[in-house]
Tab-separated table of C-alpha atoms in Angstrom:
chain	number	residue	atom	x	y	z
A	1	GLY	CA	-46.165	169.006	-47.776
A	2	ILE	CA	-47.404	172.525	-48.083
A	3	GLN	CA	-45.792	175.122	-45.826
A	4	VAL	CA	-47.627	178.143	-44.457
A	5	GLU	CA	-45.577	181.008	-43.091
A	6	GLN	CA	-46.936	184.023	-41.316
A	7	SER	CA	-45.293	187.338	-40.621
A	8	PRO	CA	-44.522	188.999	-38.386
A	9	PRO	CA	-44.296	186.286	-35.709
A	10	ASP	CA	-44.896	188.854	-32.954
A	11	LEU	CA	-46.385	192.315	-32.976
A	12	ILE	CA	-46.960	194.924	-30.285
A	13	LEU	CA	-49.322	197.788	-31.033
A	14	GLN	CA	-50.630	200.781	-29.205
A	15	GLU	CA	-54.376	200.943	-29.067
A	16	GLY	CA	-55.709	202.724	-32.137
A	17	ALA	CA	-52.883	201.698	-34.454
A	18	ASN	CA	-53.325	199.815	-37.719
A	19	SER	CA	-51.515	196.661	-38.760
A	20	THR	CA	-51.124	194.201	-41.599
A	21	LEU	CA	-50.506	190.501	-41.099
A	22	ARG	CA	-49.243	188.361	-43.949
A	23	CYS	CA	-49.650	184.699	-44.827
A	24	ASN	CA	-47.518	183.013	-47.500
A	25	PHE	CA	-48.093	179.549	-48.942
A	26	SER	CA	-45.432	177.355	-50.505
A	27	ASP	CA	-47.939	175.881	-52.925
A	28	SER	CA	-51.401	176.654	-54.229
A	29	VAL	CA	-54.253	176.452	-51.787
A	30	ASN	CA	-57.837	176.235	-52.786
A	31	ASN	CA	-59.435	177.841	-49.765
A	32	LEU	CA	-58.154	180.095	-47.053
A	33	GLN	CA	-59.414	181.003	-43.597
A	34	TRP	CA	-58.222	183.530	-41.039
A	35	PHE	CA	-58.716	182.847	-37.341
A	36	HIS	CA	-58.201	184.726	-34.116
A	37	GLN	CA	-57.309	182.599	-31.107
A	38	ASN	CA	-58.130	184.482	-27.943
A	39	PRO	CA	-56.227	184.088	-24.660
A	40	TRP	CA	-58.676	181.346	-23.601
A	41	GLY	CA	-57.818	179.269	-26.640
A	42	GLN	CA	-61.024	179.804	-28.547
A	43	LEU	CA	-60.618	179.946	-32.309
A	44	ILE	CA	-62.772	182.643	-33.821
A	45	ASN	CA	-63.438	182.348	-37.524
A	46	LEU	CA	-62.659	185.755	-39.046
A	47	PHE	CA	-62.761	185.207	-42.776
A	48	TYR	CA	-63.291	182.481	-45.295
A	49	ILE	CA	-61.546	184.038	-48.263
A	50	PRO	CA	-60.300	181.852	-51.130
A	51	SER	CA	-59.699	184.955	-53.213
A	52	GLY	CA	-60.526	188.637	-53.397
A	53	THR	CA	-61.216	191.033	-50.560
A	54	LYS	CA	-63.682	190.968	-47.699
A	55	GLN	CA	-64.374	193.388	-44.891
A	56	ASN	CA	-65.975	192.941	-41.518
A	57	GLY	CA	-65.952	196.030	-39.343
A	58	ARG	CA	-62.389	197.012	-38.476
A	59	LEU	CA	-61.001	193.893	-40.123
A	60	SER	CA	-60.486	193.153	-43.761
A	61	ALA	CA	-58.671	190.463	-45.686
A	62	THR	CA	-57.300	190.064	-49.160
A	63	THR	CA	-56.192	186.852	-50.818
A	64	VAL	CA	-54.206	186.763	-54.032
A	65	ALA	CA	-54.388	183.081	-54.831
A	66	THR	CA	-52.226	183.288	-57.959
A	67	GLU	CA	-49.376	184.737	-55.888
A	68	ARG	CA	-49.981	182.447	-52.910
A	69	TYR	CA	-50.483	184.990	-50.180
A	70	SER	CA	-53.154	186.552	-48.048
A	71	LEU	CA	-53.220	189.703	-45.923
A	72	LEU	CA	-55.239	190.547	-42.836
A	73	TYR	CA	-55.722	194.222	-42.025
A	74	ILE	CA	-56.618	195.393	-38.548
A	75	SER	CA	-57.560	199.026	-38.233
A	76	SER	CA	-57.977	201.091	-35.073
A	77	SER	CA	-56.766	198.173	-32.962
A	78	GLN	CA	-58.293	197.513	-29.546
A	79	THR	CA	-56.964	195.586	-26.559
A	80	THR	CA	-59.531	192.879	-27.281
A	81	ASP	CA	-57.759	192.237	-30.587
A	82	SER	CA	-54.874	190.682	-28.645
A	83	GLY	CA	-54.209	187.011	-29.216
A	84	VAL	CA	-52.809	184.818	-31.941
A	85	TYR	CA	-53.874	185.147	-35.553
A	86	PHE	CA	-53.693	182.079	-37.752
A	87	CYS	CA	-54.248	181.640	-41.432
A	88	ALA	CA	-54.998	178.200	-42.783
A	89	GLY	CA	-55.418	176.836	-46.261
A	90	VAL	CA	-56.823	173.684	-47.730
A	91	ASN	CA	-54.469	171.453	-49.611
A	92	TYR	CA	-56.367	169.188	-51.944
A	93	GLY	CA	-53.912	166.344	-51.714
A	94	GLY	CA	-56.594	163.916	-50.742
A	95	ALA	CA	-60.335	163.553	-50.680
A	96	THR	CA	-60.972	165.775	-47.674
A	97	ASN	CA	-60.538	169.467	-46.965
A	98	LYS	CA	-57.443	169.155	-44.816
A	99	LEU	CA	-56.545	172.525	-43.332
A	100	ILE	CA	-52.892	173.416	-43.016
A	101	PHE	CA	-52.298	176.045	-40.354
A	102	GLY	CA	-49.731	178.771	-40.483
A	103	THR	CA	-47.161	179.530	-37.822
A	104	GLY	CA	-49.272	182.291	-36.304
A	105	THR	CA	-48.788	185.961	-35.400
A	106	LEU	CA	-48.922	186.848	-31.724
A	107	LEU	CA	-50.502	190.278	-31.359
A	108	ALA	CA	-50.462	192.329	-28.192
A	109	VAL	CA	-52.419	195.584	-28.191
A	110	GLN	CA	-51.480	197.870	-25.336
A	111	PRO	CA	-53.806	200.522	-23.890
B	1	GLY	CA	-75.178	179.365	-37.487
B	2	ALA	CA	-72.438	176.719	-37.795
B	3	VAL	CA	-71.921	176.152	-34.087
B	4	VAL	CA	-69.632	173.414	-32.841
B	5	SER	CA	-69.762	172.431	-29.194
B	6	GLN	CA	-66.828	170.669	-27.541
B	7	HIS	CA	-66.987	169.093	-24.127
B	8	PRO	CA	-65.410	169.105	-21.630
B	9	SER	CA	-63.495	172.352	-21.790
B	10	TRP	CA	-61.012	171.318	-19.111
B	11	VAL	CA	-59.924	167.943	-17.804
B	12	ILE	CA	-57.430	167.024	-15.114
B	13	CYS	CA	-56.883	163.343	-14.465
B	14	LYS	CA	-54.376	160.830	-13.235
B	15	SER	CA	-51.864	159.064	-15.422
B	16	GLY	CA	-53.204	155.801	-16.816
B	17	THR	CA	-56.833	156.829	-17.129
B	18	SER	CA	-58.740	157.260	-20.382
B	19	VAL	CA	-60.367	160.533	-21.302
B	20	LYS	CA	-63.177	161.065	-23.786
B	21	ILE	CA	-63.757	164.380	-25.550
B	22	GLU	CA	-66.957	165.073	-27.445
B	23	CYS	CA	-67.437	167.293	-30.469
B	24	ARG	CA	-70.948	168.131	-31.637
B	25	SER	CA	-72.231	170.172	-34.544
B	26	LEU	CA	-75.349	171.856	-33.168
B	27	ASP	CA	-77.039	173.333	-36.215
B	28	PHE	CA	-75.635	171.520	-39.213
B	29	GLN	CA	-74.718	168.040	-40.319
B	30	ALA	CA	-71.006	167.439	-40.153
B	31	THR	CA	-69.969	165.008	-42.822
B	32	THR	CA	-66.357	165.423	-41.818
B	33	MET	CA	-64.838	166.206	-38.440
B	34	PHE	CA	-61.240	166.947	-37.632
B	35	TRP	CA	-59.180	166.672	-34.471
B	36	TYR	CA	-56.244	168.961	-33.795
B	37	ARG	CA	-53.662	169.184	-31.072
B	38	GLN	CA	-51.932	172.365	-29.977
B	39	PHE	CA	-48.909	172.627	-27.689
B	40	PRO	CA	-48.182	175.922	-25.889
B	41	LYS	CA	-47.022	178.709	-28.200
B	42	GLN	CA	-47.364	176.472	-31.245
B	43	SER	CA	-49.730	176.165	-34.150
B	44	LEU	CA	-52.502	173.636	-34.550
B	45	MET	CA	-51.462	170.222	-35.809
B	46	LEU	CA	-54.004	167.952	-37.451
B	47	MET	CA	-54.234	164.584	-35.747
B	48	ALA	CA	-56.949	162.857	-37.717
B	49	THR	CA	-59.867	163.271	-40.070
B	50	SER	CA	-63.083	161.374	-39.562
B	51	ASN	CA	-65.996	160.882	-41.901
B	52	GLU	CA	-69.361	159.791	-40.586
B	53	GLY	CA	-69.690	156.037	-40.580
B	54	SER	CA	-66.132	155.228	-41.569
B	55	LYS	CA	-62.772	154.803	-39.918
B	56	ALA	CA	-60.725	157.861	-39.151
B	57	THR	CA	-57.655	158.760	-41.176
B	58	TYR	CA	-54.715	159.518	-38.935
B	59	GLU	CA	-51.821	161.801	-39.704
B	60	GLN	CA	-48.319	160.439	-39.770
B	61	GLY	CA	-46.931	159.969	-36.289
B	62	VAL	CA	-50.310	159.868	-34.519
B	63	GLU	CA	-50.966	156.571	-32.751
B	64	LYS	CA	-54.403	155.309	-33.681
B	65	ASP	CA	-54.531	152.959	-30.689
B	66	LYS	CA	-53.716	155.834	-28.383
B	67	PHE	CA	-56.185	158.318	-29.828
B	68	LEU	CA	-59.438	156.538	-30.619
B	69	ILE	CA	-61.822	158.466	-32.824
B	70	ASN	CA	-65.456	157.630	-33.399
B	71	HIS	CA	-67.807	159.469	-35.752
B	72	ALA	CA	-71.009	157.521	-35.397
B	73	SER	CA	-73.448	160.225	-36.448
B	74	LEU	CA	-73.553	163.375	-38.544
B	75	THR	CA	-73.486	165.540	-35.445
B	76	LEU	CA	-71.094	163.798	-33.067
B	77	SER	CA	-67.466	162.744	-33.040
B	78	THR	CA	-65.495	161.605	-30.023
B	79	LEU	CA	-61.792	161.451	-29.274
B	80	THR	CA	-60.678	159.085	-26.533
B	81	VAL	CA	-57.166	159.422	-25.187
B	82	THR	CA	-56.426	155.955	-23.856
B	83	SER	CA	-54.095	155.275	-20.922
B	84	ALA	CA	-53.172	158.943	-20.815
B	85	HIS	CA	-49.714	160.028	-19.673
B	86	PRO	CA	-48.287	163.462	-18.834
B	87	GLU	CA	-46.893	163.846	-22.363
B	88	ASP	CA	-50.475	163.678	-23.669
B	89	SER	CA	-51.254	166.905	-21.851
B	90	SER	CA	-52.205	169.429	-24.478
B	91	PHE	CA	-55.001	171.540	-25.941
B	92	TYR	CA	-57.260	169.483	-28.208
B	93	ILE	CA	-59.594	171.198	-30.690
B	94	CYS	CA	-62.161	169.698	-33.003
B	95	SER	CA	-63.674	171.155	-36.129
B	96	ALA	CA	-66.522	170.181	-38.380
B	97	SER	CA	-67.371	170.684	-42.005
B	98	SER	CA	-70.703	170.223	-43.740
B	99	GLY	CA	-69.389	168.347	-46.681
B	100	PRO	CA	-67.801	169.392	-49.933
B	101	SER	CA	-64.152	170.180	-49.660
B	102	ASN	CA	-64.747	173.842	-50.483
B	103	GLN	CA	-66.730	174.380	-47.293
B	104	PRO	CA	-65.094	176.119	-44.308
B	105	GLN	CA	-64.331	174.336	-41.077
B	106	HIS	CA	-66.032	175.442	-37.877
B	107	PHE	CA	-64.171	174.960	-34.630
B	108	GLY	CA	-65.105	173.970	-31.111
B	109	ASP	CA	-63.758	175.890	-28.115
B	110	GLY	CA	-61.141	173.253	-27.339
B	111	THR	CA	-60.369	170.971	-24.419
B	112	ARG	CA	-57.428	171.594	-22.148
B	113	LEU	CA	-56.172	168.205	-20.969
B	114	SER	CA	-53.792	167.922	-18.039
B	115	ILE	CA	-52.469	164.516	-16.999
B	116	LEU	CA	-50.890	164.331	-13.575
């Protein structure tokens, strides 16, 4: 099945720093979502971004579907950005929109 | 919009009991609901997909008799962990989608299940 790899696996930032998280797919995906899982386990939907670029405040994301990757940019990081970031893509192998999750990037933002 | 409510958020129970987790879409009709399981420091793994009014489709390696899924209405799906054992302890998360396969999934807050 489709493989989703994220890099880096772990990242430590000082508050105020910028970062880029990457998501690579082994095969074509038709849709892509980025999530932030906070320390309490809640999954926050950041972006639904099958292609192109979107921005929401300090976060932005770019998906290049033809090259099978997506990037999540975090600018001016804050301690509340800490947690695990997942990307997930839909593999249309069947009749439903089955999301395949990436391996995750664990981000720790230090004050 | 697109709020999914999952209940309970935390369960601790004895080995051998059955536990039911509810997943509700509050402001949209969820044609399809999904159940995921997440072990500590790991990614989310899809357990099963359920469509309203039909039997759930389970992923390879997931015991359908162990994890009973019901999706009786367009706003409610339930996961029942039957005869739970300590190895069933995990974080369970549901998601819901409004229909066509190009629609995003919206996630509940998860249920932390601990079996003693």
